[in-house]
Amino acid sequence: LLTLVVGPSDETKALGTANKELAERHLLRERFWTQLLEKAKASSPLHGAIGPSRSTWIGAGAGISGLSYNYVVRQHDAAVELYIDRGQGREEENRQILEQLQAHSEEVERMFGGSLEWDYIEGRRACRIRYGISAGGYRDSDDWPRIHELMVDAMTRLERALALFMSDVGGQREA
């Protein structure tokens, strides 16, 4: 009698490696968000009621249905944004909201202190007003304090710059 001993297949090994990388990525992002939220809560109540996530973004309602202020992080860059998504079948409404805010883009960008990306997000129903931060991302843990500082500052400036014009946005206000 012969006993054949078989180890894991190449596919199983690749799947194990992918799962390990996925888990590492999720844990890094969760730690990144935990530290960012501690800093953000000290500066503004905007994101005070949310907890860390393993996702690439975390957000808080902007006080108007379908609008949220989001922090976004990728491996080596980050962003802050006002994300506009009223839901399925409301693409035109999303675009109208962006256009209403974009009508004030010069003043918003002046108040923000820099250029913003006014993005219709090709191929998706949502729109956004975004500010990119190239100082690093969740894989740049040595730079997290600086990245967090830049993100919180940019979010504070974005919220303040848009606040005057949010009343122009039609729709339901959140409680």
Short mmCIF file of N, CA and C in Angstrom, two decimals:
data_model
loop_
_atom_site.label_atom_id
_atom_site.label_comp_id
_atom_site.label_asym_id
_atom_site.label_seq_id
_atom_site.Cartn_x
_atom_site.Cartn_y
_atom_site.Cartn_z
N LEU A 1 0.82 -1.19 0.00
CA LEU A 1 0.00 0.00 0.00
C LEU A 1 0.86 1.25 0.00
N LEU A 2 0.44 2.18 -0.78
CA LEU A 2 1.10 3.47 -0.82
C LEU A 2 0.12 4.53 -0.33
N THR A 3 0.63 5.48 0.45
CA THR A 3 -0.19 6.61 0.89
C THR A 3 0.35 7.84 0.21
N LEU A 4 -0.53 8.50 -0.50
CA LEU A 4 -0.15 9.71 -1.22
C LEU A 4 -0.40 10.91 -0.31
N VAL A 5 0.64 11.65 -0.03
CA VAL A 5 0.52 12.84 0.79
C VAL A 5 0.51 14.05 -0.15
N VAL A 6 -0.55 14.83 -0.06
CA VAL A 6 -0.70 15.97 -0.95
C VAL A 6 -0.79 17.24 -0.12
N GLY A 7 -0.02 18.23 -0.48
CA GLY A 7 -0.09 19.53 0.19
C GLY A 7 -1.12 20.40 -0.49
N PRO A 8 -1.20 21.62 -0.04
CA PRO A 8 -2.16 22.54 -0.65
C PRO A 8 -1.81 22.82 -2.11
N SER A 9 -2.83 22.97 -2.91
CA SER A 9 -2.62 23.27 -4.33
C SER A 9 -2.13 24.71 -4.47
N ASP A 10 -1.64 25.02 -5.67
CA ASP A 10 -1.21 26.39 -5.95
C ASP A 10 -2.37 27.37 -5.78
N GLU A 11 -3.56 26.95 -6.20
CA GLU A 11 -4.74 27.80 -6.07
C GLU A 11 -5.06 28.07 -4.60
N THR A 12 -4.97 27.04 -3.78
CA THR A 12 -5.25 27.19 -2.35
C THR A 12 -4.22 28.10 -1.69
N LYS A 13 -2.96 27.97 -2.08
CA LYS A 13 -1.91 28.84 -1.55
C LYS A 13 -2.17 30.29 -1.95
N ALA A 14 -2.54 30.50 -3.20
CA ALA A 14 -2.82 31.86 -3.68
C ALA A 14 -4.01 32.46 -2.95
N LEU A 15 -5.03 31.66 -2.71
CA LEU A 15 -6.20 32.13 -1.99
C LEU A 15 -5.84 32.49 -0.55
N GLY A 16 -5.01 31.68 0.07
CA GLY A 16 -4.55 31.97 1.44
C GLY A 16 -3.77 33.26 1.51
N THR A 17 -2.90 33.49 0.54
CA THR A 17 -2.12 34.73 0.48
C THR A 17 -3.04 35.92 0.27
N ALA A 18 -4.01 35.78 -0.63
CA ALA A 18 -4.96 36.87 -0.88
C ALA A 18 -5.78 37.18 0.37
N ASN A 19 -6.23 36.14 1.08
CA ASN A 19 -7.00 36.36 2.31
C ASN A 19 -6.16 37.05 3.38
N LYS A 20 -4.88 36.69 3.48
CA LYS A 20 -4.01 37.31 4.46
C LYS A 20 -3.82 38.80 4.13
N GLU A 21 -3.61 39.11 2.84
CA GLU A 21 -3.46 40.51 2.43
C GLU A 21 -4.73 41.29 2.67
N LEU A 22 -5.88 40.67 2.42
CA LEU A 22 -7.17 41.31 2.64
C LEU A 22 -7.34 41.62 4.13
N ALA A 23 -7.05 40.66 4.97
CA ALA A 23 -7.18 40.87 6.41
C ALA A 23 -6.24 41.97 6.89
N GLU A 24 -5.01 41.97 6.40
CA GLU A 24 -4.05 43.00 6.79
C GLU A 24 -4.53 44.38 6.37
N ARG A 25 -5.02 44.49 5.15
CA ARG A 25 -5.52 45.75 4.63
C ARG A 25 -6.67 46.27 5.48
N HIS A 26 -7.59 45.39 5.84
CA HIS A 26 -8.73 45.79 6.66
C HIS A 26 -8.30 46.25 8.04
N LEU A 27 -7.37 45.53 8.64
CA LEU A 27 -6.90 45.91 9.98
C LEU A 27 -6.15 47.24 9.96
N LEU A 28 -5.34 47.44 8.93
CA LEU A 28 -4.63 48.72 8.80
C LEU A 28 -5.61 49.88 8.67
N ARG A 29 -6.61 49.70 7.82
CA ARG A 29 -7.60 50.78 7.65
C ARG A 29 -8.36 51.04 8.95
N GLU A 30 -8.72 49.99 9.66
CA GLU A 30 -9.44 50.18 10.92
C GLU A 30 -8.59 50.96 11.91
N ARG A 31 -7.32 50.66 12.01
CA ARG A 31 -6.42 51.42 12.90
C ARG A 31 -6.26 52.85 12.41
N PHE A 32 -6.15 53.03 11.10
CA PHE A 32 -6.03 54.36 10.52
C PHE A 32 -7.26 55.20 10.91
N TRP A 33 -8.47 54.63 10.72
CA TRP A 33 -9.69 55.36 11.02
C TRP A 33 -9.84 55.63 12.52
N THR A 34 -9.45 54.69 13.35
CA THR A 34 -9.54 54.90 14.80
C THR A 34 -8.74 56.12 15.20
N GLN A 35 -7.52 56.22 14.71
CA GLN A 35 -6.66 57.35 15.06
C GLN A 35 -7.17 58.66 14.43
N LEU A 36 -7.64 58.59 13.19
CA LEU A 36 -8.16 59.79 12.54
C LEU A 36 -9.38 60.32 13.31
N LEU A 37 -10.29 59.44 13.68
CA LEU A 37 -11.51 59.87 14.36
C LEU A 37 -11.22 60.50 15.72
N GLU A 38 -10.20 59.99 16.42
CA GLU A 38 -9.80 60.62 17.68
C GLU A 38 -9.40 62.07 17.44
N LYS A 39 -8.63 62.29 16.41
CA LYS A 39 -8.20 63.66 16.07
C LYS A 39 -9.37 64.50 15.57
N ALA A 40 -10.22 63.92 14.73
CA ALA A 40 -11.34 64.65 14.15
C ALA A 40 -12.34 65.08 15.23
N LYS A 41 -12.61 64.21 16.18
CA LYS A 41 -13.59 64.51 17.24
C LYS A 41 -13.13 65.67 18.11
N ALA A 42 -11.83 65.87 18.20
CA ALA A 42 -11.30 66.99 18.98
C ALA A 42 -11.47 68.31 18.23
N SER A 43 -11.66 68.25 16.91
CA SER A 43 -11.76 69.47 16.09
C SER A 43 -13.18 69.85 15.72
N SER A 44 -14.06 68.84 15.57
CA SER A 44 -15.41 69.10 15.07
C SER A 44 -16.34 67.97 15.51
N PRO A 45 -17.59 68.30 15.77
CA PRO A 45 -18.55 67.25 16.12
C PRO A 45 -19.07 66.47 14.90
N LEU A 46 -18.69 66.87 13.71
CA LEU A 46 -19.24 66.30 12.48
C LEU A 46 -19.18 64.77 12.46
N HIS A 47 -18.04 64.19 12.76
CA HIS A 47 -17.88 62.74 12.71
C HIS A 47 -17.86 62.12 14.11
N GLY A 48 -18.39 62.84 15.09
CA GLY A 48 -18.37 62.39 16.48
C GLY A 48 -19.19 61.15 16.76
N ALA A 49 -20.21 60.88 15.97
CA ALA A 49 -21.10 59.76 16.26
C ALA A 49 -20.77 58.50 15.46
N ILE A 50 -19.69 58.51 14.71
CA ILE A 50 -19.36 57.32 13.92
C ILE A 50 -18.13 56.63 14.49
N GLY A 51 -18.02 55.36 14.18
CA GLY A 51 -16.87 54.57 14.63
C GLY A 51 -16.00 54.19 13.46
N PRO A 52 -14.85 53.62 13.75
CA PRO A 52 -13.93 53.22 12.68
C PRO A 52 -14.53 52.09 11.84
N SER A 53 -14.00 51.96 10.66
CA SER A 53 -14.47 50.97 9.70
C SER A 53 -13.27 50.26 9.09
N ARG A 54 -13.51 49.20 8.39
CA ARG A 54 -12.46 48.53 7.64
C ARG A 54 -12.52 48.92 6.17
N SER A 55 -13.43 49.79 5.83
CA SER A 55 -13.66 50.21 4.46
C SER A 55 -12.67 51.31 4.05
N THR A 56 -12.72 51.69 2.79
CA THR A 56 -11.85 52.75 2.28
C THR A 56 -12.39 54.13 2.62
N TRP A 57 -13.60 54.22 3.16
CA TRP A 57 -14.18 55.52 3.48
C TRP A 57 -15.03 55.42 4.74
N ILE A 58 -15.17 56.57 5.40
CA ILE A 58 -16.10 56.72 6.50
C ILE A 58 -16.80 58.06 6.30
N GLY A 59 -18.04 58.14 6.68
CA GLY A 59 -18.77 59.37 6.43
C GLY A 59 -19.81 59.68 7.48
N ALA A 60 -20.21 60.92 7.46
CA ALA A 60 -21.27 61.41 8.35
C ALA A 60 -22.22 62.25 7.53
N GLY A 61 -23.47 62.20 7.89
CA GLY A 61 -24.48 62.97 7.18
C GLY A 61 -24.19 64.46 7.20
N ALA A 62 -24.54 65.11 6.09
CA ALA A 62 -24.31 66.55 5.96
C ALA A 62 -25.52 67.36 6.41
N GLY A 63 -26.54 66.68 6.95
CA GLY A 63 -27.73 67.38 7.39
C GLY A 63 -28.80 67.48 6.33
N ILE A 64 -28.51 66.97 5.15
CA ILE A 64 -29.46 66.96 4.03
C ILE A 64 -29.49 65.53 3.49
N SER A 65 -30.68 65.02 3.30
CA SER A 65 -30.85 63.65 2.84
C SER A 65 -30.00 63.36 1.60
N GLY A 66 -29.21 62.28 1.65
CA GLY A 66 -28.42 61.86 0.51
C GLY A 66 -27.07 62.52 0.37
N LEU A 67 -26.70 63.40 1.30
CA LEU A 67 -25.40 64.07 1.25
C LEU A 67 -24.60 63.68 2.48
N SER A 68 -23.34 63.37 2.27
CA SER A 68 -22.47 63.02 3.40
C SER A 68 -21.07 63.59 3.20
N TYR A 69 -20.46 63.90 4.33
CA TYR A 69 -19.06 64.32 4.34
C TYR A 69 -18.24 63.08 4.62
N ASN A 70 -17.41 62.70 3.66
CA ASN A 70 -16.63 61.46 3.75
C ASN A 70 -15.14 61.72 3.81
N TYR A 71 -14.49 60.92 4.65
CA TYR A 71 -13.04 60.77 4.60
C TYR A 71 -12.78 59.54 3.74
N VAL A 72 -11.77 59.60 2.88
CA VAL A 72 -11.42 58.49 1.99
C VAL A 72 -9.93 58.23 2.11
N VAL A 73 -9.55 56.96 2.19
CA VAL A 73 -8.12 56.63 2.23
C VAL A 73 -7.86 55.44 1.31
N ARG A 74 -6.76 55.52 0.60
CA ARG A 74 -6.28 54.41 -0.21
C ARG A 74 -4.88 54.07 0.30
N GLN A 75 -4.18 53.22 -0.42
CA GLN A 75 -2.87 52.78 0.06
C GLN A 75 -1.92 53.95 0.30
N HIS A 76 -1.81 54.86 -0.66
CA HIS A 76 -0.81 55.92 -0.55
C HIS A 76 -1.35 57.32 -0.82
N ASP A 77 -2.65 57.50 -0.72
CA ASP A 77 -3.24 58.83 -0.80
C ASP A 77 -4.58 58.84 -0.08
N ALA A 78 -5.14 60.02 0.06
CA ALA A 78 -6.38 60.18 0.81
C ALA A 78 -7.18 61.33 0.21
N ALA A 79 -8.39 61.54 0.73
CA ALA A 79 -9.23 62.63 0.25
C ALA A 79 -10.31 62.92 1.28
N VAL A 80 -10.91 64.09 1.14
CA VAL A 80 -12.14 64.43 1.85
C VAL A 80 -13.13 64.84 0.76
N GLU A 81 -14.43 64.63 1.03
CA GLU A 81 -15.40 64.92 0.00
C GLU A 81 -16.79 65.15 0.58
N LEU A 82 -17.58 65.89 -0.17
CA LEU A 82 -19.02 65.91 0.02
C LEU A 82 -19.55 64.96 -1.04
N TYR A 83 -20.16 63.87 -0.60
CA TYR A 83 -20.66 62.83 -1.50
C TYR A 83 -22.16 63.02 -1.65
N ILE A 84 -22.63 63.02 -2.88
CA ILE A 84 -24.03 63.29 -3.19
C ILE A 84 -24.64 62.06 -3.84
N ASP A 85 -25.54 61.39 -3.13
CA ASP A 85 -26.20 60.20 -3.66
C ASP A 85 -27.58 60.07 -3.03
N ARG A 86 -28.58 60.53 -3.74
CA ARG A 86 -29.96 60.48 -3.25
C ARG A 86 -30.59 59.11 -3.44
N GLY A 87 -29.91 58.20 -4.11
CA GLY A 87 -30.43 56.84 -4.27
C GLY A 87 -30.74 56.48 -5.71
N GLN A 88 -31.18 55.24 -5.85
CA GLN A 88 -31.45 54.67 -7.17
C GLN A 88 -32.51 55.48 -7.91
N GLY A 89 -32.25 55.73 -9.18
CA GLY A 89 -33.19 56.44 -10.04
C GLY A 89 -33.18 57.95 -9.85
N ARG A 90 -32.24 58.47 -9.07
CA ARG A 90 -32.22 59.91 -8.79
C ARG A 90 -30.92 60.56 -9.27
N GLU A 91 -30.37 60.00 -10.33
CA GLU A 91 -29.11 60.50 -10.87
C GLU A 91 -29.20 61.98 -11.25
N GLU A 92 -30.30 62.36 -11.89
CA GLU A 92 -30.46 63.74 -12.32
C GLU A 92 -30.53 64.68 -11.12
N GLU A 93 -31.18 64.25 -10.08
CA GLU A 93 -31.25 65.06 -8.86
C GLU A 93 -29.86 65.25 -8.25
N ASN A 94 -29.06 64.19 -8.26
CA ASN A 94 -27.69 64.30 -7.77
C ASN A 94 -26.90 65.33 -8.57
N ARG A 95 -27.05 65.28 -9.88
CA ARG A 95 -26.35 66.22 -10.76
C ARG A 95 -26.82 67.66 -10.51
N GLN A 96 -28.11 67.83 -10.29
CA GLN A 96 -28.65 69.17 -10.02
C GLN A 96 -28.09 69.74 -8.73
N ILE A 97 -27.95 68.90 -7.72
CA ILE A 97 -27.39 69.36 -6.45
C ILE A 97 -25.95 69.81 -6.66
N LEU A 98 -25.18 69.00 -7.38
CA LEU A 98 -23.79 69.40 -7.66
C LEU A 98 -23.76 70.71 -8.43
N GLU A 99 -24.62 70.86 -9.41
CA GLU A 99 -24.66 72.09 -10.20
C GLU A 99 -25.04 73.29 -9.34
N GLN A 100 -25.98 73.11 -8.41
CA GLN A 100 -26.37 74.21 -7.52
C GLN A 100 -25.18 74.66 -6.67
N LEU A 101 -24.43 73.72 -6.17
CA LEU A 101 -23.26 74.06 -5.37
C LEU A 101 -22.14 74.61 -6.24
N GLN A 102 -21.97 74.04 -7.42
CA GLN A 102 -20.91 74.47 -8.33
C GLN A 102 -21.13 75.89 -8.83
N ALA A 103 -22.36 76.36 -8.81
CA ALA A 103 -22.64 77.74 -9.19
C ALA A 103 -21.89 78.71 -8.26
N HIS A 104 -21.50 78.25 -7.11
CA HIS A 104 -20.76 79.07 -6.14
C HIS A 104 -19.30 78.61 -6.01
N SER A 105 -18.79 77.90 -7.01
CA SER A 105 -17.48 77.26 -6.90
C SER A 105 -16.35 78.25 -6.61
N GLU A 106 -16.38 79.43 -7.23
CA GLU A 106 -15.29 80.38 -6.98
C GLU A 106 -15.25 80.79 -5.52
N GLU A 107 -16.41 81.10 -4.96
CA GLU A 107 -16.45 81.51 -3.56
C GLU A 107 -16.15 80.34 -2.63
N VAL A 108 -16.66 79.16 -2.95
CA VAL A 108 -16.39 77.97 -2.13
C VAL A 108 -14.89 77.69 -2.11
N GLU A 109 -14.24 77.70 -3.27
CA GLU A 109 -12.81 77.41 -3.34
C GLU A 109 -11.99 78.50 -2.66
N ARG A 110 -12.44 79.74 -2.76
CA ARG A 110 -11.75 80.83 -2.06
C ARG A 110 -11.83 80.60 -0.54
N MET A 111 -13.03 80.29 -0.07
CA MET A 111 -13.22 80.05 1.37
C MET A 111 -12.48 78.78 1.82
N PHE A 112 -12.45 77.77 0.97
CA PHE A 112 -11.74 76.53 1.28
C PHE A 112 -10.23 76.75 1.32
N GLY A 113 -9.77 77.60 0.43
CA GLY A 113 -8.34 77.87 0.36
C GLY A 113 -7.60 77.03 -0.66
N GLY A 114 -8.31 76.56 -1.68
CA GLY A 114 -7.67 75.76 -2.71
C GLY A 114 -8.69 75.26 -3.71
N SER A 115 -8.18 74.60 -4.74
CA SER A 115 -9.04 74.04 -5.79
C SER A 115 -9.69 72.75 -5.32
N LEU A 116 -10.92 72.56 -5.76
CA LEU A 116 -11.66 71.34 -5.46
C LEU A 116 -12.02 70.64 -6.76
N GLU A 117 -12.24 69.36 -6.70
CA GLU A 117 -12.67 68.57 -7.85
C GLU A 117 -14.20 68.48 -7.79
N TRP A 118 -14.86 68.99 -8.80
CA TRP A 118 -16.33 68.97 -8.91
C TRP A 118 -16.64 67.82 -9.86
N ASP A 119 -16.98 66.67 -9.32
CA ASP A 119 -16.92 65.41 -10.06
C ASP A 119 -18.30 64.78 -10.23
N TYR A 120 -18.68 64.55 -11.49
CA TYR A 120 -19.93 63.86 -11.80
C TYR A 120 -19.77 62.34 -11.76
N ILE A 121 -18.59 61.85 -11.49
CA ILE A 121 -18.25 60.42 -11.38
C ILE A 121 -18.86 59.63 -12.55
N GLU A 122 -18.20 59.70 -13.66
CA GLU A 122 -18.63 59.04 -14.89
C GLU A 122 -19.03 57.58 -14.63
N GLY A 123 -20.19 57.21 -15.13
CA GLY A 123 -20.66 55.84 -15.03
C GLY A 123 -21.32 55.48 -13.70
N ARG A 124 -21.46 56.44 -12.81
CA ARG A 124 -22.12 56.17 -11.52
C ARG A 124 -23.20 57.21 -11.29
N ARG A 125 -24.11 56.89 -10.41
CA ARG A 125 -25.22 57.82 -10.16
C ARG A 125 -24.83 58.95 -9.22
N ALA A 126 -23.80 58.78 -8.44
CA ALA A 126 -23.40 59.76 -7.44
C ALA A 126 -22.52 60.85 -8.03
N CYS A 127 -22.42 61.94 -7.29
CA CYS A 127 -21.52 63.04 -7.61
C CYS A 127 -20.75 63.38 -6.34
N ARG A 128 -19.70 64.20 -6.48
CA ARG A 128 -18.96 64.59 -5.29
C ARG A 128 -18.17 65.86 -5.52
N ILE A 129 -17.87 66.49 -4.42
CA ILE A 129 -16.93 67.61 -4.38
C ILE A 129 -15.79 67.10 -3.54
N ARG A 130 -14.60 67.04 -4.12
CA ARG A 130 -13.50 66.29 -3.50
C ARG A 130 -12.22 67.11 -3.45
N TYR A 131 -11.47 66.85 -2.39
CA TYR A 131 -10.14 67.42 -2.26
C TYR A 131 -9.17 66.27 -1.98
N GLY A 132 -8.21 66.07 -2.89
CA GLY A 132 -7.24 65.00 -2.74
C GLY A 132 -6.05 65.40 -1.88
N ILE A 133 -5.54 64.42 -1.15
CA ILE A 133 -4.40 64.62 -0.26
C ILE A 133 -3.34 63.58 -0.63
N SER A 134 -2.21 64.05 -1.11
CA SER A 134 -1.19 63.14 -1.62
C SER A 134 -0.09 62.82 -0.61
N ALA A 135 -0.27 63.21 0.64
CA ALA A 135 0.77 63.02 1.66
C ALA A 135 0.96 61.56 2.07
N GLY A 136 0.03 60.70 1.71
CA GLY A 136 0.14 59.29 2.06
C GLY A 136 -1.21 58.69 2.33
N GLY A 137 -1.20 57.38 2.62
CA GLY A 137 -2.43 56.65 2.87
C GLY A 137 -2.26 55.65 3.99
N TYR A 138 -3.12 54.64 4.02
CA TYR A 138 -3.10 53.71 5.15
C TYR A 138 -1.86 52.82 5.18
N ARG A 139 -1.14 52.68 4.11
CA ARG A 139 0.10 51.88 4.11
C ARG A 139 1.32 52.71 4.55
N ASP A 140 1.11 54.00 4.82
CA ASP A 140 2.21 54.90 5.21
C ASP A 140 2.08 55.22 6.71
N SER A 141 2.13 54.20 7.55
CA SER A 141 1.82 54.37 8.97
C SER A 141 2.75 55.35 9.69
N ASP A 142 3.98 55.48 9.25
CA ASP A 142 4.88 56.45 9.89
C ASP A 142 4.39 57.88 9.69
N ASP A 143 3.62 58.10 8.62
CA ASP A 143 3.14 59.44 8.29
C ASP A 143 1.69 59.69 8.74
N TRP A 144 1.07 58.73 9.43
CA TRP A 144 -0.32 58.88 9.82
C TRP A 144 -0.62 60.18 10.57
N PRO A 145 0.18 60.57 11.56
CA PRO A 145 -0.16 61.82 12.26
C PRO A 145 -0.29 63.01 11.31
N ARG A 146 0.62 63.13 10.38
CA ARG A 146 0.57 64.24 9.41
C ARG A 146 -0.61 64.08 8.45
N ILE A 147 -0.86 62.87 7.98
CA ILE A 147 -1.98 62.61 7.08
C ILE A 147 -3.29 62.94 7.79
N HIS A 148 -3.43 62.48 9.03
CA HIS A 148 -4.64 62.76 9.80
C HIS A 148 -4.84 64.26 9.98
N GLU A 149 -3.76 64.96 10.29
CA GLU A 149 -3.83 66.41 10.47
C GLU A 149 -4.32 67.08 9.18
N LEU A 150 -3.77 66.69 8.05
CA LEU A 150 -4.17 67.26 6.77
C LEU A 150 -5.63 66.94 6.43
N MET A 151 -6.04 65.71 6.72
CA MET A 151 -7.42 65.31 6.42
C MET A 151 -8.43 66.06 7.28
N VAL A 152 -8.16 66.15 8.57
CA VAL A 152 -9.09 66.85 9.47
C VAL A 152 -9.16 68.32 9.11
N ASP A 153 -8.02 68.92 8.83
CA ASP A 153 -8.01 70.32 8.43
C ASP A 153 -8.81 70.53 7.14
N ALA A 154 -8.59 69.67 6.15
CA ALA A 154 -9.30 69.80 4.88
C ALA A 154 -10.80 69.59 5.06
N MET A 155 -11.19 68.63 5.89
CA MET A 155 -12.62 68.39 6.12
C MET A 155 -13.27 69.59 6.80
N THR A 156 -12.59 70.15 7.78
CA THR A 156 -13.12 71.32 8.48
C THR A 156 -13.30 72.48 7.51
N ARG A 157 -12.31 72.69 6.65
CA ARG A 157 -12.40 73.77 5.67
C ARG A 157 -13.49 73.51 4.63
N LEU A 158 -13.63 72.25 4.21
CA LEU A 158 -14.66 71.91 3.22
C LEU A 158 -16.05 72.14 3.80
N GLU A 159 -16.27 71.66 4.99
CA GLU A 159 -17.59 71.83 5.62
C GLU A 159 -17.92 73.31 5.79
N ARG A 160 -16.98 74.11 6.25
CA ARG A 160 -17.21 75.55 6.43
C ARG A 160 -17.45 76.26 5.10
N ALA A 161 -16.68 75.88 4.08
CA ALA A 161 -16.82 76.55 2.77
C ALA A 161 -18.17 76.24 2.12
N LEU A 162 -18.69 75.06 2.34
CA LEU A 162 -19.97 74.68 1.73
C LEU A 162 -21.17 75.09 2.57
N ALA A 163 -20.97 75.33 3.85
CA ALA A 163 -22.09 75.59 4.76
C ALA A 163 -23.01 76.71 4.29
N LEU A 164 -22.45 77.78 3.78
CA LEU A 164 -23.26 78.92 3.34
C LEU A 164 -24.18 78.59 2.18
N PHE A 165 -23.82 77.56 1.41
CA PHE A 165 -24.55 77.27 0.19
C PHE A 165 -25.42 76.01 0.28
N MET A 166 -25.37 75.34 1.40
CA MET A 166 -26.15 74.12 1.56
C MET A 166 -27.65 74.42 1.56
N SER A 167 -28.04 75.63 1.94
CA SER A 167 -29.46 76.00 1.93
C SER A 167 -29.98 76.08 0.49
N ASP A 168 -29.09 76.22 -0.49
CA ASP A 168 -29.50 76.25 -1.89
C ASP A 168 -29.91 74.86 -2.40
N VAL A 169 -29.47 73.84 -1.65
CA VAL A 169 -29.72 72.47 -2.06
C VAL A 169 -31.16 72.10 -1.67
N GLY A 170 -31.94 71.68 -2.63
CA GLY A 170 -33.32 71.28 -2.36
C GLY A 170 -33.37 69.93 -1.67
N GLY A 171 -34.49 69.63 -1.11
CA GLY A 171 -34.71 68.30 -0.55
C GLY A 171 -34.88 68.31 0.94
N GLN A 172 -35.00 67.13 1.46
CA GLN A 172 -35.29 66.95 2.88
C GLN A 172 -34.06 67.20 3.72
N ARG A 173 -34.26 67.96 4.78
CA ARG A 173 -33.20 68.14 5.77
C ARG A 173 -33.33 67.03 6.78
N GLU A 174 -32.19 66.56 7.25
CA GLU A 174 -32.19 65.50 8.26
C GLU A 174 -32.38 66.11 9.62
N ALA A 175 -32.96 65.32 10.51
CA ALA A 175 -33.17 65.80 11.89
C ALA A 175 -31.88 65.82 12.66
#
